[in-house]
mmCIF file of C-alpha atoms and ligand atoms in Angstrom:
data_model
loop_
_atom_site.group_PDB
_atom_site.id
_atom_site.type_symbol
_atom_site.label_atom_id
_atom_site.label_comp_id
_atom_site.label_asym_id
_atom_site.label_seq_id
_atom_site.Cartn_x
_atom_site.Cartn_y
_atom_site.Cartn_z
ATOM 1 C CA MET A 1 -42.429 -189.754 -7.621
ATOM 2 C CA LYS A 2 -40.726 -187.237 -5.178
ATOM 3 C CA THR A 3 -42.271 -183.890 -5.391
ATOM 4 C CA GLU A 4 -39.941 -180.785 -4.078
ATOM 5 C CA ILE A 5 -40.924 -177.867 -2.885
ATOM 6 C CA LEU A 6 -38.845 -175.004 -4.844
ATOM 7 C CA GLN A 7 -38.345 -171.530 -3.823
ATOM 8 C CA PRO A 8 -38.032 -168.912 -6.282
ATOM 9 C CA SER A 9 -34.648 -168.071 -7.667
ATOM 10 C CA PRO A 10 -33.297 -168.197 -11.547
ATOM 11 C CA ALA A 11 -31.593 -172.016 -11.108
ATOM 12 C CA ALA A 12 -35.367 -172.737 -10.136
ATOM 13 C CA TYR A 13 -36.158 -171.526 -13.011
ATOM 14 C CA GLU A 14 -34.352 -173.118 -14.887
ATOM 15 C CA HIS A 15 -34.880 -176.269 -13.091
ATOM 16 C CA CYS A 16 -38.499 -176.320 -13.656
ATOM 17 C CA ALA A 17 -38.453 -174.848 -17.126
ATOM 18 C CA LYS A 18 -36.762 -178.180 -18.185
ATOM 19 C CA LEU A 19 -38.634 -180.872 -16.297
ATOM 20 C CA ILE A 20 -41.451 -178.914 -18.727
ATOM 21 C CA ARG A 21 -39.192 -178.655 -22.115
ATOM 22 C CA SER A 22 -38.820 -182.809 -20.762
ATOM 23 C CA GLY A 23 -42.805 -183.140 -20.762
ATOM 24 C CA GLU A 24 -43.271 -183.257 -17.259
ATOM 25 C CA ILE A 25 -45.648 -180.940 -15.487
ATOM 26 C CA VAL A 26 -45.226 -178.571 -12.865
ATOM 27 C CA ALA A 27 -47.293 -176.171 -10.061
ATOM 28 C CA PHE A 28 -46.930 -172.800 -9.715
ATOM 29 C CA PRO A 29 -48.366 -169.646 -8.024
ATOM 30 C CA THR A 30 -50.498 -167.269 -9.604
ATOM 31 C CA GLU A 31 -51.795 -164.105 -7.986
ATOM 32 C CA THR A 32 -55.370 -166.250 -7.981
ATOM 33 C CA VAL A 33 -54.644 -169.594 -6.994
ATOM 34 C CA TYR A 34 -51.973 -172.095 -7.465
ATOM 35 C CA GLY A 35 -51.811 -174.074 -11.198
ATOM 36 C CA LEU A 36 -50.616 -176.812 -12.618
ATOM 37 C CA GLY A 37 -48.545 -176.603 -15.524
ATOM 38 C CA ALA A 38 -47.747 -178.041 -18.513
ATOM 39 C CA SER A 39 -46.448 -176.953 -22.275
ATOM 40 C CA ALA A 40 -49.444 -176.109 -23.929
ATOM 41 C CA TYR A 41 -48.047 -177.515 -27.295
ATOM 42 C CA ASP A 42 -47.417 -180.730 -25.388
ATOM 43 C CA GLU A 43 -50.244 -182.911 -25.625
ATOM 44 C CA GLU A 44 -48.911 -186.210 -23.598
ATOM 45 C CA ALA A 45 -48.013 -183.901 -20.998
ATOM 46 C CA VAL A 46 -51.352 -182.354 -20.901
ATOM 47 C CA GLY A 47 -52.777 -185.414 -20.386
ATOM 48 C CA LYS A 48 -50.281 -185.703 -17.196
ATOM 49 C CA ILE A 49 -52.489 -182.770 -15.784
ATOM 50 C CA TYR A 50 -55.767 -184.275 -16.223
ATOM 51 C CA ALA A 51 -54.250 -187.466 -14.563
ATOM 52 C CA ALA A 52 -52.892 -186.078 -11.621
ATOM 53 C CA LYS A 53 -56.198 -183.813 -11.123
ATOM 54 C CA GLY A 54 -58.392 -186.624 -11.306
ATOM 55 C CA ARG A 55 -60.075 -184.140 -14.034
ATOM 56 C CA PRO A 56 -62.704 -184.662 -16.665
ATOM 57 C CA SER A 57 -60.945 -184.511 -19.777
ATOM 58 C CA ASP A 58 -63.793 -181.957 -22.175
ATOM 59 C CA ASN A 59 -62.961 -179.324 -19.250
ATOM 60 C CA PRO A 60 -60.570 -177.177 -21.193
ATOM 61 C CA LEU A 61 -57.694 -175.352 -19.138
ATOM 62 C CA ILE A 62 -56.307 -171.778 -19.736
ATOM 63 C CA VAL A 63 -53.390 -170.889 -21.528
ATOM 64 C CA HIS A 64 -51.063 -168.580 -19.488
ATOM 65 C CA VAL A 65 -48.661 -166.505 -21.285
ATOM 66 C CA CYS A 66 -46.231 -163.885 -20.097
ATOM 67 C CA ASP A 67 -46.326 -161.034 -22.388
ATOM 68 C CA GLU A 68 -48.985 -160.857 -25.649
ATOM 69 C CA LYS A 69 -46.892 -161.874 -28.317
ATOM 70 C CA GLN A 70 -47.762 -165.354 -26.983
ATOM 71 C CA ILE A 71 -51.494 -164.318 -26.961
ATOM 72 C CA ASP A 72 -50.986 -163.491 -30.885
ATOM 73 C CA GLU A 73 -49.508 -167.076 -30.938
ATOM 74 C CA VAL A 74 -52.315 -168.912 -29.713
ATOM 75 C CA ALA A 75 -55.520 -166.580 -30.075
ATOM 76 C CA PHE A 76 -57.552 -164.614 -32.960
ATOM 77 C CA ILE A 77 -57.515 -161.051 -30.988
ATOM 78 C CA ASN A 78 -60.383 -158.958 -31.607
ATOM 79 C CA ASP A 79 -61.151 -155.240 -30.232
ATOM 80 C CA PHE A 80 -62.691 -156.479 -26.676
ATOM 81 C CA ALA A 81 -59.546 -158.226 -26.205
ATOM 82 C CA ARG A 82 -57.500 -155.408 -26.915
ATOM 83 C CA VAL A 83 -59.208 -153.262 -24.702
ATOM 84 C CA VAL A 84 -58.501 -156.221 -22.017
ATOM 85 C CA MET A 85 -55.363 -156.702 -22.464
ATOM 86 C CA ALA A 86 -54.175 -152.723 -22.877
ATOM 87 C CA ARG A 87 -56.196 -152.296 -19.213
ATOM 88 C CA PHE A 88 -56.597 -155.670 -17.402
ATOM 89 C CA MET A 89 -53.382 -157.444 -18.247
ATOM 90 C CA PRO A 90 -51.431 -158.811 -16.210
ATOM 91 C CA GLY A 91 -54.570 -159.402 -13.938
ATOM 92 C CA PRO A 92 -57.252 -161.923 -12.382
ATOM 93 C CA MET A 93 -58.993 -162.569 -15.405
ATOM 94 C CA THR A 94 -59.271 -164.899 -18.136
ATOM 95 C CA MET A 95 -60.742 -164.080 -21.503
ATOM 96 C CA ILE A 96 -62.114 -166.924 -24.385
ATOM 97 C CA LEU A 97 -61.107 -166.346 -27.612
ATOM 98 C CA PRO A 98 -61.069 -168.251 -30.862
ATOM 99 C CA LYS A 99 -58.104 -170.429 -30.764
ATOM 100 C CA LYS A 100 -55.366 -170.625 -33.881
ATOM 101 C CA ASP A 101 -54.339 -174.236 -34.786
ATOM 102 C CA ILE A 102 -51.478 -174.578 -32.733
ATOM 103 C CA VAL A 103 -53.642 -175.178 -29.453
ATOM 104 C CA PRO A 104 -54.289 -178.316 -29.435
ATOM 105 C CA TYR A 105 -57.527 -179.393 -28.736
ATOM 106 C CA ARG A 106 -56.333 -181.777 -26.038
ATOM 107 C CA VAL A 107 -56.254 -178.094 -24.118
ATOM 108 C CA SER A 108 -59.068 -176.529 -25.734
ATOM 109 C CA GLY A 109 -61.452 -179.385 -24.731
ATOM 110 C CA GLY A 110 -62.493 -180.022 -27.808
ATOM 111 C CA LEU A 111 -63.580 -176.086 -28.356
ATOM 112 C CA GLU A 112 -62.644 -173.649 -31.349
ATOM 113 C CA THR A 113 -61.657 -171.520 -28.549
ATOM 114 C CA VAL A 114 -58.809 -171.161 -25.649
ATOM 115 C CA GLY A 115 -59.084 -169.312 -22.565
ATOM 116 C CA ILE A 116 -56.480 -166.991 -22.106
ATOM 117 C CA ARG A 117 -54.490 -165.450 -19.047
ATOM 118 C CA MET A 118 -51.620 -163.183 -17.974
ATOM 119 C CA PRO A 119 -50.376 -163.478 -14.148
ATOM 120 C CA ASP A 120 -50.305 -160.808 -12.223
ATOM 121 C CA ASN A 121 -47.442 -162.529 -10.367
ATOM 122 C CA ASP A 122 -43.659 -162.004 -11.239
ATOM 123 C CA VAL A 123 -43.350 -165.839 -9.955
ATOM 124 C CA ALA A 124 -45.381 -167.135 -12.339
ATOM 125 C CA LEU A 125 -44.517 -165.064 -15.306
ATOM 126 C CA SER A 126 -40.944 -165.573 -14.916
ATOM 127 C CA PHE A 127 -41.573 -169.262 -15.056
ATOM 128 C CA ILE A 128 -43.596 -168.885 -17.903
ATOM 129 C CA ARG A 129 -40.722 -166.820 -19.698
ATOM 130 C CA PHE A 130 -38.045 -169.702 -18.665
ATOM 131 C CA CYS A 131 -40.164 -172.106 -20.555
ATOM 132 C CA GLY A 132 -40.595 -170.060 -23.449
ATOM 133 C CA VAL A 133 -44.142 -171.581 -24.475
ATOM 134 C CA PRO A 134 -47.420 -170.501 -23.194
ATOM 135 C CA ILE A 135 -48.449 -173.123 -19.967
ATOM 136 C CA CYS A 136 -51.865 -174.208 -19.847
ATOM 137 C CA ALA A 137 -53.228 -175.496 -16.054
ATOM 138 C CA PRO A 138 -56.174 -175.439 -14.177
ATOM 139 C CA SER A 139 -55.963 -174.759 -10.765
ATOM 140 C CA ALA A 140 -53.603 -177.441 -8.852
ATOM 141 C CA ASN A 141 -56.303 -178.937 -6.939
ATOM 142 C CA VAL A 142 -57.660 -182.439 -6.956
ATOM 143 C CA SER A 143 -60.471 -182.298 -8.715
ATOM 144 C CA GLY A 144 -63.888 -181.462 -6.535
ATOM 145 C CA ARG A 145 -61.156 -179.987 -3.951
ATOM 146 C CA PRO A 146 -61.072 -176.263 -2.562
ATOM 147 C CA SER A 147 -58.716 -174.412 -5.257
ATOM 148 C CA PRO A 148 -55.043 -174.453 -3.593
ATOM 149 C CA THR A 149 -54.058 -170.629 -2.065
ATOM 150 C CA THR A 150 -50.465 -172.150 -0.824
ATOM 151 C CA ALA A 151 -47.850 -174.118 -1.798
ATOM 152 C CA LYS A 152 -48.641 -176.525 0.929
ATOM 153 C CA HIS A 153 -52.252 -177.046 -0.674
ATOM 154 C CA VAL A 154 -50.490 -178.329 -3.378
ATOM 155 C CA PHE A 155 -48.684 -180.715 -1.463
ATOM 156 C CA ASP A 156 -51.376 -182.082 0.203
ATOM 157 C CA ASP A 157 -53.446 -183.007 -3.077
ATOM 158 C CA LEU A 158 -50.588 -183.573 -5.526
ATOM 159 C CA ALA A 159 -47.563 -184.771 -3.584
ATOM 160 C CA GLY A 160 -45.935 -188.063 -4.969
ATOM 161 C CA LYS A 161 -48.120 -187.167 -8.303
ATOM 162 C CA ILE A 162 -45.829 -184.261 -9.761
ATOM 163 C CA PRO A 163 -41.873 -183.587 -9.589
ATOM 164 C CA ALA A 164 -42.313 -179.679 -8.927
ATOM 165 C CA ILE A 165 -44.293 -176.786 -6.958
ATOM 166 C CA LEU A 166 -42.481 -173.309 -7.185
ATOM 167 C CA ASP A 167 -43.288 -171.653 -3.462
ATOM 168 C CA GLY A 168 -44.359 -168.422 -4.146
ATOM 169 C CA GLY A 169 -45.989 -168.403 -1.010
ATOM 170 C CA ALA A 170 -49.789 -167.018 0.021
ATOM 171 C CA CYS A 171 -51.904 -166.113 -2.996
ATOM 172 C CA ARG A 172 -52.798 -162.500 -3.416
ATOM 173 C CA VAL A 173 -56.465 -162.715 -4.620
ATOM 174 C CA GLY A 174 -57.385 -166.351 -3.362
ATOM 175 C CA VAL A 175 -60.088 -167.169 -5.769
ATOM 176 C CA GLU A 176 -59.589 -167.895 -9.317
ATOM 177 C CA SER A 177 -59.907 -165.587 -12.226
ATOM 178 C CA THR A 178 -63.080 -164.145 -13.748
ATOM 179 C CA ILE A 179 -63.877 -165.453 -16.734
ATOM 180 C CA ILE A 180 -64.919 -163.553 -20.094
ATOM 181 C CA ASP A 181 -66.260 -165.017 -23.224
ATOM 182 C CA LEU A 182 -65.183 -162.045 -25.894
ATOM 183 C CA THR A 183 -66.290 -164.341 -29.128
ATOM 184 C CA ARG A 184 -69.786 -162.261 -29.111
ATOM 185 C CA PRO A 185 -71.339 -159.544 -29.548
ATOM 186 C CA VAL A 186 -71.673 -158.964 -26.080
ATOM 187 C CA PRO A 187 -68.751 -160.143 -23.794
ATOM 188 C CA ARG A 188 -70.292 -162.912 -21.765
ATOM 189 C CA LEU A 189 -69.196 -163.230 -17.979
ATOM 190 C CA LEU A 190 -68.481 -167.441 -17.678
ATOM 191 C CA ARG A 191 -67.701 -167.103 -14.202
ATOM 192 C CA ALA A 192 -67.184 -164.427 -11.622
ATOM 193 C CA GLY A 193 -63.562 -164.328 -9.835
ATOM 194 C CA GLY A 194 -60.896 -162.060 -8.698
ATOM 195 C CA MET A 195 -61.789 -159.076 -10.777
ATOM 196 C CA PRO A 196 -64.861 -157.526 -9.998
ATOM 197 C CA LEU A 197 -67.549 -157.919 -12.932
ATOM 198 C CA GLU A 198 -68.070 -153.756 -12.668
ATOM 199 C CA THR A 199 -64.281 -152.955 -12.749
ATOM 200 C CA LEU A 200 -64.348 -155.185 -16.182
ATOM 201 C CA GLU A 201 -68.091 -153.012 -17.035
ATOM 202 C CA ALA A 202 -66.607 -149.536 -17.092
ATOM 203 C CA LYS A 203 -64.393 -150.380 -19.819
ATOM 204 C CA LEU A 204 -66.034 -153.054 -21.531
ATOM 205 C CA GLY A 205 -69.211 -151.904 -21.594
ATOM 206 C CA LYS A 206 -72.437 -154.029 -20.425
ATOM 207 C CA ILE A 207 -71.187 -157.766 -19.609
ATOM 208 C CA GLU A 208 -73.923 -160.071 -20.537
ATOM 209 C CA VAL A 209 -74.435 -162.371 -17.150
ATOM 210 C CA VAL A 210 -76.550 -165.824 -17.290
ATOM 211 C CA ASP A 211 -77.650 -167.161 -13.777
ATOM 212 C CA THR A 212 -75.340 -169.984 -14.237
ATOM 213 C CA LEU A 213 -75.557 -171.852 -11.179
ATOM 214 C CA ASN A 214 -79.410 -172.316 -11.683
ATOM 215 C CA SER A 215 -78.957 -172.525 -15.100
ATOM 216 C CA LYS A 216 -79.617 -176.090 -17.113
ATOM 217 C CA VAL A 217 -76.676 -175.401 -20.074
ATOM 218 C CA ALA A 218 -73.161 -175.201 -19.100
ATOM 219 C CA LEU A 219 -71.694 -171.950 -20.334
ATOM 220 C CA CYS A 220 -68.148 -173.424 -20.035
ATOM 221 C CA PRO A 221 -67.649 -177.505 -19.329
ATOM 222 C CA GLY A 222 -66.376 -177.067 -16.076
ATOM 223 C CA MET A 223 -70.045 -175.654 -14.675
ATOM 224 C CA LYS A 224 -71.185 -179.599 -14.704
ATOM 225 C CA TYR A 225 -68.662 -180.591 -12.312
ATOM 226 C CA LYS A 226 -68.743 -180.640 -8.684
ATOM 227 C CA HIS A 227 -66.321 -178.230 -7.445
ATOM 228 C CA TYR A 228 -64.573 -176.629 -3.783
ATOM 229 C CA SER A 229 -65.794 -178.747 -1.698
ATOM 230 C CA PRO A 230 -64.503 -179.840 1.782
ATOM 231 C CA LYS A 231 -64.940 -183.039 3.137
ATOM 232 C CA ALA A 232 -67.395 -181.451 5.523
ATOM 233 C CA GLU A 233 -71.261 -180.378 4.455
ATOM 234 C CA VAL A 234 -71.273 -176.652 3.774
ATOM 235 C CA TYR A 235 -74.682 -174.706 3.963
ATOM 236 C CA LEU A 236 -74.724 -171.003 2.615
ATOM 237 C CA VAL A 237 -76.704 -168.637 4.485
ATOM 238 C CA ALA A 238 -78.148 -166.524 2.286
ATOM 239 C CA ALA A 239 -77.266 -162.365 3.113
ATOM 240 C CA GLY A 240 -80.044 -160.142 4.180
ATOM 241 C CA GLY A 241 -83.166 -159.968 6.827
ATOM 242 C CA ASP A 242 -82.638 -162.537 9.805
ATOM 243 C CA GLN A 243 -79.525 -163.556 8.589
ATOM 244 C CA GLU A 244 -77.867 -163.360 11.860
ATOM 245 C CA GLU A 245 -80.907 -165.722 13.116
ATOM 246 C CA ARG A 246 -80.481 -168.369 10.702
ATOM 247 C CA ILE A 247 -76.346 -168.278 11.005
ATOM 248 C CA ARG A 248 -77.069 -169.116 14.997
ATOM 249 C CA ARG A 249 -80.223 -171.559 14.505
ATOM 250 C CA LYS A 250 -78.112 -173.718 12.018
ATOM 251 C CA TYR A 251 -75.607 -173.230 14.289
ATOM 252 C CA ASN A 252 -76.813 -174.892 17.250
ATOM 253 C CA GLU A 253 -79.071 -177.529 15.770
ATOM 254 C CA SER A 254 -76.003 -179.166 13.723
ATOM 255 C CA GLY A 255 -74.067 -180.403 17.021
ATOM 256 C CA ASN A 256 -70.859 -180.030 17.923
ATOM 257 C CA LYS A 257 -68.200 -180.357 15.022
ATOM 258 C CA THR A 258 -70.067 -177.604 13.083
ATOM 259 C CA ALA A 259 -68.152 -174.407 11.995
ATOM 260 C CA VAL A 260 -69.352 -171.029 11.222
ATOM 261 C CA ILE A 261 -67.480 -169.365 8.393
ATOM 262 C CA CYS A 262 -67.900 -165.256 8.563
ATOM 263 C CA LEU A 263 -67.469 -161.622 8.651
ATOM 264 C CA ASP A 264 -65.602 -160.340 11.620
ATOM 265 C CA ASP A 265 -67.959 -158.538 12.721
ATOM 266 C CA MET A 266 -70.708 -161.158 12.578
ATOM 267 C CA ALA A 267 -68.290 -163.271 14.409
ATOM 268 C CA ALA A 268 -68.020 -161.101 16.988
ATOM 269 C CA LYS A 269 -71.652 -161.204 17.511
ATOM 270 C CA ILE A 270 -71.774 -165.195 17.249
ATOM 271 C CA GLY A 271 -68.731 -165.725 19.455
ATOM 272 C CA GLY A 272 -66.927 -168.716 20.564
ATOM 273 C CA PRO A 273 -64.279 -171.442 19.320
ATOM 274 C CA ASP A 274 -65.950 -172.832 16.532
ATOM 275 C CA VAL A 275 -66.123 -169.432 14.346
ATOM 276 C CA LEU A 276 -63.284 -168.539 11.997
ATOM 277 C CA ARG A 277 -63.362 -165.289 10.748
ATOM 278 C CA ALA A 278 -63.181 -164.117 7.246
ATOM 279 C CA GLY A 279 -61.998 -160.924 7.024
ATOM 280 C CA LYS A 280 -63.776 -157.568 7.297
ATOM 281 C CA ASP A 281 -65.534 -157.141 3.868
ATOM 282 C CA SER A 282 -66.188 -159.511 0.873
ATOM 283 C CA GLU A 283 -62.348 -158.348 -0.514
ATOM 284 C CA GLU A 284 -60.802 -160.237 2.486
ATOM 285 C CA TYR A 285 -63.256 -163.198 2.621
ATOM 286 C CA ALA A 286 -62.722 -164.376 -1.338
ATOM 287 C CA HIS A 287 -58.651 -164.020 -0.550
ATOM 288 C CA ASN A 288 -59.244 -166.855 2.670
ATOM 289 C CA LEU A 289 -62.491 -168.908 2.002
ATOM 290 C CA PHE A 290 -60.406 -171.795 0.325
ATOM 291 C CA ALA A 291 -58.127 -172.004 2.965
ATOM 292 C CA LEU A 292 -60.990 -171.631 5.399
ATOM 293 C CA LEU A 293 -62.615 -174.603 3.931
ATOM 294 C CA ARG A 294 -59.435 -177.044 3.591
ATOM 295 C CA ARG A 295 -58.793 -175.590 7.893
ATOM 296 C CA CYS A 296 -61.810 -177.261 8.670
ATOM 297 C CA ASP A 297 -61.263 -180.237 6.854
ATOM 298 C CA GLU A 298 -58.359 -180.265 9.476
ATOM 299 C CA LEU A 299 -59.668 -179.749 11.746
ATOM 300 C CA GLY A 300 -62.156 -182.367 11.633
ATOM 301 C CA TYR A 301 -65.167 -180.640 11.205
ATOM 302 C CA ASP A 302 -67.706 -182.327 9.525
ATOM 303 C CA THR A 303 -70.558 -179.385 9.164
ATOM 304 C CA VAL A 304 -69.621 -176.061 7.768
ATOM 305 C CA VAL A 305 -72.438 -172.926 8.278
ATOM 306 C CA ALA A 306 -70.870 -169.786 6.087
ATOM 307 C CA GLN A 307 -72.206 -166.594 5.629
ATOM 308 C CA GLY A 308 -73.464 -165.466 2.241
ATOM 309 C CA VAL A 309 -72.858 -161.776 0.679
ATOM 310 C CA THR A 310 -74.253 -159.070 -1.318
ATOM 311 C CA GLU A 311 -73.693 -160.607 -4.816
ATOM 312 C CA GLU A 312 -71.931 -157.580 -6.113
ATOM 313 C CA GLY A 313 -68.071 -156.609 -6.459
ATOM 314 C CA TYR A 314 -65.998 -159.604 -5.025
ATOM 315 C CA GLY A 315 -69.340 -160.874 -3.269
ATOM 316 C CA ARG A 316 -70.068 -162.635 -6.230
ATOM 317 C CA SER A 317 -67.781 -165.006 -6.493
ATOM 318 C CA VAL A 318 -67.592 -165.605 -2.773
ATOM 319 C CA VAL A 319 -71.375 -166.117 -3.210
ATOM 320 C CA ASN A 320 -70.771 -168.616 -6.737
ATOM 321 C CA ARG A 321 -67.956 -170.448 -4.382
ATOM 322 C CA LEU A 322 -70.040 -171.044 -1.582
ATOM 323 C CA THR A 323 -73.035 -172.082 -3.449
ATOM 324 C CA LYS A 324 -71.219 -174.485 -5.647
ATOM 325 C CA ALA A 325 -69.168 -175.451 -2.377
ATOM 326 C CA SER A 326 -72.656 -176.114 -0.613
ATOM 327 C CA GLY A 327 -74.316 -178.230 -3.549
ATOM 328 C CA GLY A 328 -76.855 -175.819 -3.288
ATOM 329 C CA LYS A 329 -77.758 -176.260 0.087
ATOM 330 C CA ILE A 330 -79.213 -172.425 0.686
ATOM 331 C CA ILE A 331 -80.891 -171.118 4.255
HETATM 332 O O1 TXA B 1 -57.093 -168.082 -11.985
HETATM 333 C C1 TXA B 1 -57.273 -168.658 -12.454
HETATM 334 O O2 TXA B 1 -58.444 -169.066 -13.565
HETATM 335 C C2 TXA B 1 -56.740 -170.145 -11.891
HETATM 336 C C3 TXA B 1 -55.162 -169.836 -12.321
HETATM 337 C C4 TXA B 1 -54.025 -171.378 -11.858
HETATM 338 O O3 TXA B 1 -54.724 -169.538 -13.340
HETATM 339 N N1 TXA B 1 -57.184 -171.982 -13.368
HETATM 340 C C5 TXA B 1 -58.096 -171.961 -13.073
HETATM 341 O O4 TXA B 1 -58.650 -173.124 -13.868
HETATM 342 O O5 TXA B 1 -58.888 -171.710 -11.949
HETATM 343 P P1 TXA B 1 -59.644 -173.864 -14.178
HETATM 344 O O6 TXA B 1 -58.716 -175.244 -15.114
HETATM 345 O O7 TXA B 1 -59.437 -174.413 -12.201
HETATM 346 O O8 TXA B 1 -60.594 -173.533 -14.688
HETATM 347 C C6 TXA B 1 -61.125 -172.988 -15.794
HETATM 348 C C7 TXA B 1 -62.336 -172.757 -15.488
HETATM 349 C C8 TXA B 1 -63.034 -174.318 -16.272
HETATM 350 O O9 TXA B 1 -64.288 -174.009 -16.002
HETATM 351 C C9 TXA B 1 -63.306 -174.548 -18.268
HETATM 352 O O10 TXA B 1 -63.952 -175.366 -18.007
HETATM 353 C C10 TXA B 1 -63.340 -173.046 -18.432
HETATM 354 O O11 TXA B 1 -62.159 -172.459 -17.484
HETATM 355 N N2 TXA B 1 -62.065 -172.827 -19.624
HETATM 356 C C11 TXA B 1 -60.953 -172.829 -19.883
HETATM 357 N N3 TXA B 1 -61.184 -172.841 -21.128
HETATM 358 C C12 TXA B 1 -62.481 -172.488 -21.744
HETATM 359 C C13 TXA B 1 -63.029 -172.357 -22.790
HETATM 360 N N4 TXA B 1 -62.258 -171.951 -24.410
HETATM 361 N N5 TXA B 1 -64.165 -171.897 -23.443
HETATM 362 C C14 TXA B 1 -64.990 -172.050 -22.122
HETATM 363 N N6 TXA B 1 -64.500 -172.545 -21.179
HETATM 364 C C15 TXA B 1 -63.154 -172.312 -20.509
HETATM 365 MG MG1 MG B 2 -60.323 -175.372 -10.864
#
């Protein structure tokens, strides 16, 4: 199959909507990462998503909507959801709510709940509007690889497996949405992401945080699986104390195909051609992380030493993704 990369235009949206209506899958940009979409009501098309990604089929998909009417169509809206819809949608977050019957179990991974997200991205919203149905989509990477933040990343992973990619340029946020379970008396964080927890708590009240990385139970099915891995071995150098020394030591002992990913001020101290700058703060780090991990593979590095940051604001998602990418190799 030939994979077309399309620049956004009414004709391109109509073309992609036709593909969706005929049971095909299409990759599209959002403000977080690129998604691989199908009609949320077309089980056969949903099956094509799992096949193209090589994704385990018990891992549910997020349903992407362009307006509140579509939310009402797929889920039972409660008081927490009303706050989220008023304050945070569109935006880089996903709410888990009880699903309505119209959502196939193929989409919810057999669960009675559904993840819902309204992307803060004009191309995504136009695409969904042209399709006329909610669009279920995981990140548009091959399962286990870093999530794609450009159309080229999607092409690198899925060329020949999907008919079209809508090209919306580089994703503004660069890390996946924050997922909150709103089906409980106290909302619970399922995945740190593009919306800082502190911002959500300011409007929703206390949000329960479980140590998902070390917990034996998977709160959301996706947690069971290995994630975000470049081909290189990743080592996470935890924040604090003698962090600079620990980065230098690992860099020096790891041979000459080792890259260092770190914030700009640390990059200035370490120096050298293998140092890849992640930005000035955790927000920029979150934005750049997946692209940098892919870049390390392209440049042929076999080891990556990545600087950890404090787990607040955007730092929470940076540490979460790096912990997974490293498979727990923390220094
Ligand atoms: O930013 C994002 O969320 C991107 C863009 C494309 O929207 N999507 C994304 O999808 O990251 P995916 O499939 O790569 O990750 C979705 C996660 C998975 O870990 C899945 O297990 C979890 O959300 N999830 C989906 N529906 C769920 C549900 N009903 N209950 C619990 N977890 C759910
Ligand atoms: Mg994913």
